[in-house]
Tab-separated table of C-alpha atoms and ligand atoms in Angstrom:
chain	number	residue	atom	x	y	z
J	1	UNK	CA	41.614	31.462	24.524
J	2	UNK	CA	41.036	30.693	20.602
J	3	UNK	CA	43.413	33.761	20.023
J	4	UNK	CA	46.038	32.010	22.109
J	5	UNK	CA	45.735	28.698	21.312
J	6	UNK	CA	46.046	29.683	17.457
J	7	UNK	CA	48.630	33.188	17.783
J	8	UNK	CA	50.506	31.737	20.755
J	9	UNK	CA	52.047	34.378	23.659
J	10	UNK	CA	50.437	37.572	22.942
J	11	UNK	CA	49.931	40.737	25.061
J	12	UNK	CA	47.277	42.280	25.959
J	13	UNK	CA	47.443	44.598	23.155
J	14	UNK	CA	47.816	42.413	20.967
J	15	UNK	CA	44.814	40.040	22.216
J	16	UNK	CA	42.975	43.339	22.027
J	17	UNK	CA	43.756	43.662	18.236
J	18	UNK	CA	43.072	40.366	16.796
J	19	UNK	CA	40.015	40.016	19.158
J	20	UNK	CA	38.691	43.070	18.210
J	21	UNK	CA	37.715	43.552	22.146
J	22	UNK	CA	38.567	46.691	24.442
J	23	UNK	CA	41.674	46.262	26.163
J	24	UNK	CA	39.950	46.984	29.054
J	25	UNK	CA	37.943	44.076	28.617
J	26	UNK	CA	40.786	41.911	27.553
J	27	UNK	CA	42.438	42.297	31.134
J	28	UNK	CA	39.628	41.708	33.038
J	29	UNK	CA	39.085	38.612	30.814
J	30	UNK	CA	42.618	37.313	31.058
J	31	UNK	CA	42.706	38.020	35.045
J	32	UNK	CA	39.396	35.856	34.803
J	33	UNK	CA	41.318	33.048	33.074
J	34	UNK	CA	44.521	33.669	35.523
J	35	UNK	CA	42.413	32.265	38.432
J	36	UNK	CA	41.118	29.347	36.503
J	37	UNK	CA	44.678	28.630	35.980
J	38	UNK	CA	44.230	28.680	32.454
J	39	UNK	CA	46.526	31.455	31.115
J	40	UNK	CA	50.058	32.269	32.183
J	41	UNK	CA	52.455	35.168	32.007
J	42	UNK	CA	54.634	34.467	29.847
J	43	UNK	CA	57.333	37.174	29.628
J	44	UNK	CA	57.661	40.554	27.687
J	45	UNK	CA	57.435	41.238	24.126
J	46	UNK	CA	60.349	41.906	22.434
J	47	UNK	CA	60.576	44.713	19.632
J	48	UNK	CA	58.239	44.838	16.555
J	49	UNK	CA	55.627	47.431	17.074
J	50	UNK	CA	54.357	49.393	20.232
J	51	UNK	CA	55.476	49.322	23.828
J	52	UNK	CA	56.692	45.920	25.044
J	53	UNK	CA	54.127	44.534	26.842
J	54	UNK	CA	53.762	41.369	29.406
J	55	UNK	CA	52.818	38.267	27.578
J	56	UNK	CA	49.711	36.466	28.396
J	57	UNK	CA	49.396	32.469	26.878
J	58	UNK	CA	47.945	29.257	27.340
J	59	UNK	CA	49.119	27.121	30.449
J	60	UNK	CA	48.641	23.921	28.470
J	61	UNK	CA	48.935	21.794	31.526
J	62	UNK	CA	46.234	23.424	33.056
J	63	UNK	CA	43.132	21.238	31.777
J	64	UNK	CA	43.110	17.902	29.242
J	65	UNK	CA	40.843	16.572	26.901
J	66	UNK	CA	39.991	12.780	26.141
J	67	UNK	CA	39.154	10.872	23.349
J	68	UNK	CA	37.910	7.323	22.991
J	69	UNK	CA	37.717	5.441	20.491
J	70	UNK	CA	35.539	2.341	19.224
J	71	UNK	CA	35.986	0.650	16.375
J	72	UNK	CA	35.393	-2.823	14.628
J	73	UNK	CA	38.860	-4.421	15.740
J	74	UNK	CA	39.735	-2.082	18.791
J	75	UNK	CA	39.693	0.277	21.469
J	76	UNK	CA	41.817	3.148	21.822
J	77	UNK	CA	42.050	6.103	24.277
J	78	UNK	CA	44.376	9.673	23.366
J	79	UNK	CA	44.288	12.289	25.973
J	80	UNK	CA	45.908	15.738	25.011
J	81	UNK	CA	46.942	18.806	27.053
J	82	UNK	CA	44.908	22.571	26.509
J	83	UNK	CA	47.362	23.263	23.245
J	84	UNK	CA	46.059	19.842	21.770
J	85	UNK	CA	49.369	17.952	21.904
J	86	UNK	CA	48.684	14.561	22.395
J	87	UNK	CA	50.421	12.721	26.125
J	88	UNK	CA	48.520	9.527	26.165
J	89	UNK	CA	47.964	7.446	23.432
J	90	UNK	CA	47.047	3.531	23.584
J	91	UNK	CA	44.897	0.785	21.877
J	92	UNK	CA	43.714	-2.517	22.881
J	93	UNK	CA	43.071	-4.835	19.839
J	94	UNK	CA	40.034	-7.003	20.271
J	95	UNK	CA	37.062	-8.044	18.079
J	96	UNK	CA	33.988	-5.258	19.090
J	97	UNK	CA	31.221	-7.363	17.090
J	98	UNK	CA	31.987	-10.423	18.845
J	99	UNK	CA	32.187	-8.994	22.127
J	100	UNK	CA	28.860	-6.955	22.258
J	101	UNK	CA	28.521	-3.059	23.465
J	102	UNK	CA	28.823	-4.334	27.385
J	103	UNK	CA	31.919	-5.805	27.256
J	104	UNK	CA	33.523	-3.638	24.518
J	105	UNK	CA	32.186	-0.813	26.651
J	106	UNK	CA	34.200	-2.410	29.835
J	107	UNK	CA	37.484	-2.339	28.351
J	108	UNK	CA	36.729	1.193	27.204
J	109	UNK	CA	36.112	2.010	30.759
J	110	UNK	CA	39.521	0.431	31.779
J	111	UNK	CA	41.577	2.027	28.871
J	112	UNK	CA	40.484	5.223	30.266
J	113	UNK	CA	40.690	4.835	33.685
J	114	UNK	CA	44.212	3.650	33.124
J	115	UNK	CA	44.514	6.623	30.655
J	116	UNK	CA	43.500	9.342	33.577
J	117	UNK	CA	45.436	7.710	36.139
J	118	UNK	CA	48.952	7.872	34.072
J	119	UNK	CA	48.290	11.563	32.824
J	120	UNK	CA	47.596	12.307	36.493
J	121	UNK	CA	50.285	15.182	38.027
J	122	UNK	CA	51.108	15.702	33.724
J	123	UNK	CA	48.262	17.189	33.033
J	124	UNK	CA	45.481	18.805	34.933
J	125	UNK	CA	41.716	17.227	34.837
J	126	UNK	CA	39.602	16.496	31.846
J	127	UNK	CA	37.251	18.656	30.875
J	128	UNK	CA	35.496	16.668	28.729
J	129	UNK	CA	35.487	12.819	27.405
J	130	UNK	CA	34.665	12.101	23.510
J	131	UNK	CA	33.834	8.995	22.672
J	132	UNK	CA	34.235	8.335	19.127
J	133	UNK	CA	31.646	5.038	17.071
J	134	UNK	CA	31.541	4.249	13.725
J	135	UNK	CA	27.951	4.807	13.217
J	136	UNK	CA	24.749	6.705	13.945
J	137	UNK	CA	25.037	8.913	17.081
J	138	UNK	CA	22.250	10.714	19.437
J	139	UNK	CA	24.969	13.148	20.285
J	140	UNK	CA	22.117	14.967	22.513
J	141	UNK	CA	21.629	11.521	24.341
J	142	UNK	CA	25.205	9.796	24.383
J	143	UNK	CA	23.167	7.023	22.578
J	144	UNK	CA	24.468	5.150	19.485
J	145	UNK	CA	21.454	4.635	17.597
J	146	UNK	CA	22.633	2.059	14.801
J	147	UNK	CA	26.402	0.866	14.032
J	148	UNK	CA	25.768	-1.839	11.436
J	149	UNK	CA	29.917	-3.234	11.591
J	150	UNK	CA	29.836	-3.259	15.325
J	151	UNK	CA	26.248	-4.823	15.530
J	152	UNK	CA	25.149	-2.176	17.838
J	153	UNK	CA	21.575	-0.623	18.180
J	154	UNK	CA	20.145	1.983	20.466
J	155	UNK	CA	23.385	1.533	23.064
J	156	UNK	CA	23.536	3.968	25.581
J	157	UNK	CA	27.199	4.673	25.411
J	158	UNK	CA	27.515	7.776	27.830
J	159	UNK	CA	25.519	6.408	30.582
J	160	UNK	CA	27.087	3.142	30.233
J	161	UNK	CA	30.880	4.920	30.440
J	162	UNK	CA	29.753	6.809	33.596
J	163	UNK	CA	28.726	4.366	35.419
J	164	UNK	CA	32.004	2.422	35.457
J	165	UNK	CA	34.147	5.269	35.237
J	166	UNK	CA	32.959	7.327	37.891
J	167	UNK	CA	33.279	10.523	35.625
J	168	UNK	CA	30.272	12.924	36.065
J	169	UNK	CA	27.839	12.559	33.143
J	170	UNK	CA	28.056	15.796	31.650
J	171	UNK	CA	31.363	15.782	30.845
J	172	UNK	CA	30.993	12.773	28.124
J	173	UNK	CA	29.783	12.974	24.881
J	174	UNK	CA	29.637	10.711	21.831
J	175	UNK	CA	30.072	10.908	17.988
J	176	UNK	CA	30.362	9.951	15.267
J	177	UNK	CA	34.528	8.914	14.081
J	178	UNK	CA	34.221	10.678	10.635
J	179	UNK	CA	32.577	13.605	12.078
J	180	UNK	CA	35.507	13.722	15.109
J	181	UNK	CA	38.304	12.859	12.146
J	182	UNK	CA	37.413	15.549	9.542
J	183	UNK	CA	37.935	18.046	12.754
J	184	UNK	CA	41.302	16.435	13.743
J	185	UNK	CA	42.007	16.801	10.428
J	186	UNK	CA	40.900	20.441	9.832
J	187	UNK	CA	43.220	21.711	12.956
J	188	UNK	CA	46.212	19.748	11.652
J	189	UNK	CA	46.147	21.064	8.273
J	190	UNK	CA	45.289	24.750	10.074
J	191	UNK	CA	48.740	24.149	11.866
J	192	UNK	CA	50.330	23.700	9.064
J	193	UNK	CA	49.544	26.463	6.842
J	194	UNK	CA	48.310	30.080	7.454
J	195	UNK	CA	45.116	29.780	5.147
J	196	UNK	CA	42.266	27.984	7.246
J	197	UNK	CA	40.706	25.008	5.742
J	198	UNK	CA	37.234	25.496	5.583
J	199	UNK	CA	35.869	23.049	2.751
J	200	UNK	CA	37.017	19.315	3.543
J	201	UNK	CA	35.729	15.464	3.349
J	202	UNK	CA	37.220	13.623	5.305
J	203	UNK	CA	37.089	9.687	4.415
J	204	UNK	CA	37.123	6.799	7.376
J	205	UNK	CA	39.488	3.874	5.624
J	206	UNK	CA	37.599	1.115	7.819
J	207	UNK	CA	35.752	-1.419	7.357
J	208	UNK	CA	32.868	0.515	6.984
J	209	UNK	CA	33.696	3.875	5.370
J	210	UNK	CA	32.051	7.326	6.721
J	211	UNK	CA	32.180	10.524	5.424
J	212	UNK	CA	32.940	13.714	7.570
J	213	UNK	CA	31.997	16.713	5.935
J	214	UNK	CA	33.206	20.779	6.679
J	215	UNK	CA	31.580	23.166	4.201
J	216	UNK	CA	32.180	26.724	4.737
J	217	UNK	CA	34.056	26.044	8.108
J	218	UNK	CA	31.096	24.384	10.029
J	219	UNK	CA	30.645	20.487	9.772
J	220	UNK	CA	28.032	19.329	8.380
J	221	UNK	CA	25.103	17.497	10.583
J	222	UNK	CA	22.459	17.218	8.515
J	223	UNK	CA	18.727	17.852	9.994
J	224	UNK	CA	19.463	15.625	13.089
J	225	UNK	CA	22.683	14.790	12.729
J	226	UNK	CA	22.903	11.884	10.369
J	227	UNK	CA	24.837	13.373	7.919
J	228	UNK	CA	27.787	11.870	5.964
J	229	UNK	CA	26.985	8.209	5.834
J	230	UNK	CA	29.062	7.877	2.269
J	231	UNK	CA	29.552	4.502	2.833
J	232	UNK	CA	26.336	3.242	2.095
J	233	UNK	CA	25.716	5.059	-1.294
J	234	UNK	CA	24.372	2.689	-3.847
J	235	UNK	CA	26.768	1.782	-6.169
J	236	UNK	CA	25.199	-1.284	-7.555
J	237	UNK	CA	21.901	-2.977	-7.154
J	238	UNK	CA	23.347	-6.209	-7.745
J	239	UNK	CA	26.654	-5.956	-6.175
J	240	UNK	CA	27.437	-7.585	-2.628
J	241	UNK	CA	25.341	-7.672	0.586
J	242	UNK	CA	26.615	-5.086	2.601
J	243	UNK	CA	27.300	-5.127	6.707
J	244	UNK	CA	23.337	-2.936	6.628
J	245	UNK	CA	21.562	-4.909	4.868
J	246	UNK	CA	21.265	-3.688	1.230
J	247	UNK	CA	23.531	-4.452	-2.002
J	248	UNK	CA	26.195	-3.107	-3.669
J	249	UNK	CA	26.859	-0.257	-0.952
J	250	UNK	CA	30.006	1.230	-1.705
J	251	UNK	CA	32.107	0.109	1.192
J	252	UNK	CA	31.751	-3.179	-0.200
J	253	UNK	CA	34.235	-2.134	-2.961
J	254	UNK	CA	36.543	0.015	-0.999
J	255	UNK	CA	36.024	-0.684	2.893
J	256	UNK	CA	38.842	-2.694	4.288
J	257	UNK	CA	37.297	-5.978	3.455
J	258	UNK	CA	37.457	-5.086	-0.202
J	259	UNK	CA	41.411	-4.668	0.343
J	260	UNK	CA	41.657	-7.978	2.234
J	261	UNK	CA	40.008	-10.257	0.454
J	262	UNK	CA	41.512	-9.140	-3.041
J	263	UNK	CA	44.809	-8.924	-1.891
J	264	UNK	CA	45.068	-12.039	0.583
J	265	UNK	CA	44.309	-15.529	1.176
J	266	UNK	CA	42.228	-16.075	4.311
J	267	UNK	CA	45.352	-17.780	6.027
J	268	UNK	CA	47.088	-14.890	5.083
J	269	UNK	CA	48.528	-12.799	8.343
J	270	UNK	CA	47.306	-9.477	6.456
J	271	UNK	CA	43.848	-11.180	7.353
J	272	UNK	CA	44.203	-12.473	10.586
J	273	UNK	CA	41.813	-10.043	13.230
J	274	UNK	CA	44.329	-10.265	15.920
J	275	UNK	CA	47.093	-8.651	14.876
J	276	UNK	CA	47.131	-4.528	14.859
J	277	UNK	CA	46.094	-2.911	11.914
J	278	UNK	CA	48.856	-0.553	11.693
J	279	UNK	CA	51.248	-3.433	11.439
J	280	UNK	CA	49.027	-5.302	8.738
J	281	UNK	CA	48.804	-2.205	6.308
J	282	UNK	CA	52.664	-2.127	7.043
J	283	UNK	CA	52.760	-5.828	5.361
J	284	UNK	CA	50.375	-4.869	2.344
J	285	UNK	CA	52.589	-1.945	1.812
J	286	UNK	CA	56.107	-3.705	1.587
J	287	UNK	CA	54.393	-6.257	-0.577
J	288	UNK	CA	53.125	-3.032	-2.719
J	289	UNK	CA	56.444	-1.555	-2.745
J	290	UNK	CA	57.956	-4.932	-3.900
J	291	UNK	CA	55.518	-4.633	-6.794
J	292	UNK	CA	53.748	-7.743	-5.575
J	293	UNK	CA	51.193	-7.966	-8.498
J	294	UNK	CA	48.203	-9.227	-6.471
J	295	UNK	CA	49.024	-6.272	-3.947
J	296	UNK	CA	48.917	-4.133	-6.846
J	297	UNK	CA	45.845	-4.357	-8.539
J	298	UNK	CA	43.546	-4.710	-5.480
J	299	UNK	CA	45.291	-1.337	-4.527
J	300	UNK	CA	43.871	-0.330	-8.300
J	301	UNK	CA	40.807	-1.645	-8.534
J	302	UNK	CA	40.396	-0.047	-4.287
J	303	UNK	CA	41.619	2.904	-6.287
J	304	UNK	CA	39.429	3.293	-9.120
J	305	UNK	CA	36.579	2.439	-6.872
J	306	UNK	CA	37.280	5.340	-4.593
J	307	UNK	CA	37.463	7.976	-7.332
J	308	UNK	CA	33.706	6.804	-8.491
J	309	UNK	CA	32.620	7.618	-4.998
J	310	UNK	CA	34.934	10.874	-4.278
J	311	UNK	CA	33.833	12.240	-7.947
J	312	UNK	CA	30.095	11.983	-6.920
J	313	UNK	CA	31.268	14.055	-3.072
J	314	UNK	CA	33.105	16.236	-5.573
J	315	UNK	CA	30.654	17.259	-7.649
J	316	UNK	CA	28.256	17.871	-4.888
J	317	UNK	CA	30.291	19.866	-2.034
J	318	UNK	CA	33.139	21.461	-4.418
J	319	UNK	CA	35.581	20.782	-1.213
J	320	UNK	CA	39.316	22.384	-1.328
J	321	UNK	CA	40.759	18.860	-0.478
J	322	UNK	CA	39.553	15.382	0.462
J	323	UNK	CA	41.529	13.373	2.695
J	324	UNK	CA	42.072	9.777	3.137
J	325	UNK	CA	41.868	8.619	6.407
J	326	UNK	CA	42.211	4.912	8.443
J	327	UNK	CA	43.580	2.519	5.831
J	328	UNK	CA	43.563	4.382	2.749
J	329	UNK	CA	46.186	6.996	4.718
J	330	UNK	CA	48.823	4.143	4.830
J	331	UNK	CA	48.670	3.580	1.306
J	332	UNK	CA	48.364	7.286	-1.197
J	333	UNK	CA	51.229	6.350	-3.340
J	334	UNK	CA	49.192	3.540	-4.648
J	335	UNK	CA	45.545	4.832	-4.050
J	336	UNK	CA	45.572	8.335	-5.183
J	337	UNK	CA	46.759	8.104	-9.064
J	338	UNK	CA	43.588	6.021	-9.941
J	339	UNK	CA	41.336	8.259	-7.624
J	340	UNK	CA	42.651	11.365	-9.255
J	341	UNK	CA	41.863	10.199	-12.929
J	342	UNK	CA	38.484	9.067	-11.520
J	343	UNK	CA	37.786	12.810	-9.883
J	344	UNK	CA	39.204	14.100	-13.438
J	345	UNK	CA	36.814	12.173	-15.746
J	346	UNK	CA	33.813	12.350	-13.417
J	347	UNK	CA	33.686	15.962	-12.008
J	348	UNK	CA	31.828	18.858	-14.154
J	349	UNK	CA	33.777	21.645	-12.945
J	350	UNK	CA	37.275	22.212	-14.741
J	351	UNK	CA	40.602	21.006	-12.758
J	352	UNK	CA	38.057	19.093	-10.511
J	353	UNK	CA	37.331	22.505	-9.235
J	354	UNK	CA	40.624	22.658	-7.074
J	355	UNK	CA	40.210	19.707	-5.194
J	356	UNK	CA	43.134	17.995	-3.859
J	357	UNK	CA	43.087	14.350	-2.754
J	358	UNK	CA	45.786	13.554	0.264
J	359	UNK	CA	46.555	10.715	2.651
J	360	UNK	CA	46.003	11.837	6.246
J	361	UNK	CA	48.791	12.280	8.464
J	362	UNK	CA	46.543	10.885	11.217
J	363	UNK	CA	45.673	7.528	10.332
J	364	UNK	CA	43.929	5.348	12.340
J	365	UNK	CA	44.561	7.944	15.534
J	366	UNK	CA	42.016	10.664	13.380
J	367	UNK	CA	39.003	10.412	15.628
J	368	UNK	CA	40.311	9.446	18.964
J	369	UNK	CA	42.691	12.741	18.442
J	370	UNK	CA	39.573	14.669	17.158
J	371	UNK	CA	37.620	13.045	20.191
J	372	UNK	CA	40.114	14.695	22.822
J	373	UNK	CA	40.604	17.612	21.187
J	374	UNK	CA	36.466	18.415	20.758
J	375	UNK	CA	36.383	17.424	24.776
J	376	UNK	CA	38.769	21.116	24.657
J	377	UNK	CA	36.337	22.915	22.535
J	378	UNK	CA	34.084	22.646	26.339
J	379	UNK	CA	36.859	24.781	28.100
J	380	UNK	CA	36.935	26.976	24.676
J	381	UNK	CA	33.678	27.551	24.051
J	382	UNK	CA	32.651	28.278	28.224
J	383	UNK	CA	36.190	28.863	30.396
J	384	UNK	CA	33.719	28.338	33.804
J	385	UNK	CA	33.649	25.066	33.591
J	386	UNK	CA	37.156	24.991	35.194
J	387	UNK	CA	36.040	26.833	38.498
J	388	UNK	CA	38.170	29.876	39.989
J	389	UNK	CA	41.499	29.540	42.110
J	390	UNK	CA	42.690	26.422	40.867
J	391	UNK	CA	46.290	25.927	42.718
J	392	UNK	CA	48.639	26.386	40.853
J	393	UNK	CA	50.392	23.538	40.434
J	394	UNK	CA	53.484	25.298	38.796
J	395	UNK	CA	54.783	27.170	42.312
J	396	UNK	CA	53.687	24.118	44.515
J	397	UNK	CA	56.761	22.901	46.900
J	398	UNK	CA	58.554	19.906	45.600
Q	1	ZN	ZN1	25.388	-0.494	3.308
């Protein structure tokens, strides 16, 4: 199904020689996945090498994947088909600190009710439901153990989401939104290109800012799974109090408050919690792009900031390219000069040892779309958990 879902329509042959399986074991695996509904025929190879051959791919309405999202000023929900293309995308702006996990956790539960119910007869049933924090994450348990901008501690996310959902508990799982954007991430640039990228930090542009970390094609956990908390590197003893606790952490120069409060009044609409982020970043960049001075050197001094931080994640994982997610994505032109000098002055190795710094594509919909599209890797990774002789929805009557 990997082969597939990165080759597209191949034969059997074919499947047999990038697999490196039998073909003998490639039919009986692809009549396997036939009854599950999960592969198609998909018509007969034309030309190039060898006998034609009937095509075998994905049936990408077959199965879905979910993602949820928390995060300090929203909720969001995306729900993709088996090839990963997103059909459901939505967001509900409210402020997560002030309402507390049970409440935040019951308009989760709505957002993806509603999301199920208007993907129902598009795509086929989730196979699994990710639910994305900005934080420390049990992933074994479902539990968020400590999210210092949401004010959350020991929250039991997964049992929470069943129980007013209705969804079956083993099909959610939790983690941690720079851990579920660097993989978003990873698969979009692996779309783009031929070469997989298999050394990549991915920065969260939030509030807080995480780090999510792939060295030699496997993300990086740490010993249980607390890896990549960037955001709370010390910086500076005496700097500001930071959202955990200690001083001079250094989200409190580049996290989103840092951008706000240099480059805004409080009265300011680019300040005001109730209005969508997207559409606030839209406002800092036309001011920006107006050369609005005040706009301009918080982006520098956000800027210059950064590159301290990625040269120190430069010099220690040697990645082929660090991307800037959330808020930093909707402003490179600005934001990556100054980081680049930064990663220039302050790395060892010569031409910063090949890394390239680039906005994400993704934004702000990183790890809901890495959420949904890790709920896949469950169908991936074991095809049984869709069970045999689903209908087939394809030939049934009008
Ligand atoms: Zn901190």
């Amino acid at each position: 199904m990997r082969t597939l879902r990165e080759h597209g329509a191949l034969s059997r042959a074919q499947l047999a020689v990038r697999s490196g399986l039998s073909k003998a074991t490639v039919s009986s695996l692809v009549s396997d996945l036939e009854l599950r509904g999960l592969v198609h025929s998909a018509g007969i190879s034309a030309g190039g090498q060898g006998r034609p051959g009937q095509l075998v791919a994905l049936r990408p309405t077959s199965v879905s994947g979910v993602g949820l999202d928390v995060h300090v000023g929203h909720v969001g929900a995306a729900v993709t088909d088996l090839a990963g293309d997103i059909v459901f995308r939505r967001r509900f702006v409210c402020d997560v600190p002030a309402l507390g996990p049970e409440r935040t956790i019951d308009h989760l539960a709505e957002l993806a009710t509603a999301a199920l119910a208007e993907v129902d007869g598009l795509v086929g049933p989730p196979v699994g439901v990710t639910v994305s924090v900005p934080g420390l994450v049990d992933t074994s348990a479902g539990t968020v153990t400590l999210a210092p901008r949401l004010r959350w501690r020991d929250v039991a996310v997964a049992d929470e989401l069943a129980a007013r959902t209705g969804l079956p508990l083993d099909l959610i799982s939790v983690d941690n939104d720079a851990n579920l954007g660097a993989m978003a991430e990873q698969a979009a640039m692996n779309g783009e290109s031929g070469d997989p990228v298999t050394d990549l930090v991915y920065l969260t542009g939030d509030f807080g800012i995480g780090g999510g970390v792939i060295s030699g094609g496997r993300l990086v956990r740490g010993s249980i799974g607390f890896a990549g908390e960037i955001g709370h590197m010390g910086m500076d003893p005496l700097g500001p109090y930071c959202s955990c606790g200690r001083r001079g952490c250094w989200e409190t120069r580049v996290g989103l408050g840092a951008l706000l409060h240099a480059c805004a009044d409080p009265d300011d609409p680019v300040r005001d919690p109730t209005l969508d982020l997207d559409q606030r970043m839209r406002m800092v960049r036309a001011r920006a792009a107006q050369r609005d001075q005040r706009t301009l050197d918080a982006l520098h001094q956000i800027g210059s900031a950064l590159g301290v931080g990625v040269s120190i994640l430069v010099n220690l994982l040697n990645p082929a390219v660090v991307v800037l997610g959330g808020y930093f994505a909707a402003l490179p032109e600005w934001l990556v000069e100054p980081i680049r000098n930064q990663v220039v002055a302050g790395v060892l190795a010569p031409g910063a040892g090949g890394a390239r710094v680039v906005g994400s594509r993704l934004g702000f919909t990183a790890s809901t779309t890495g959420g949904a599209l890790a709920a896949l890797r469950r169908v991936l990774d074991d095809p049984t958990v869709v069970p045999l002789n689903q209908p087939e929805d394809e030939e049934a009557p009008a």
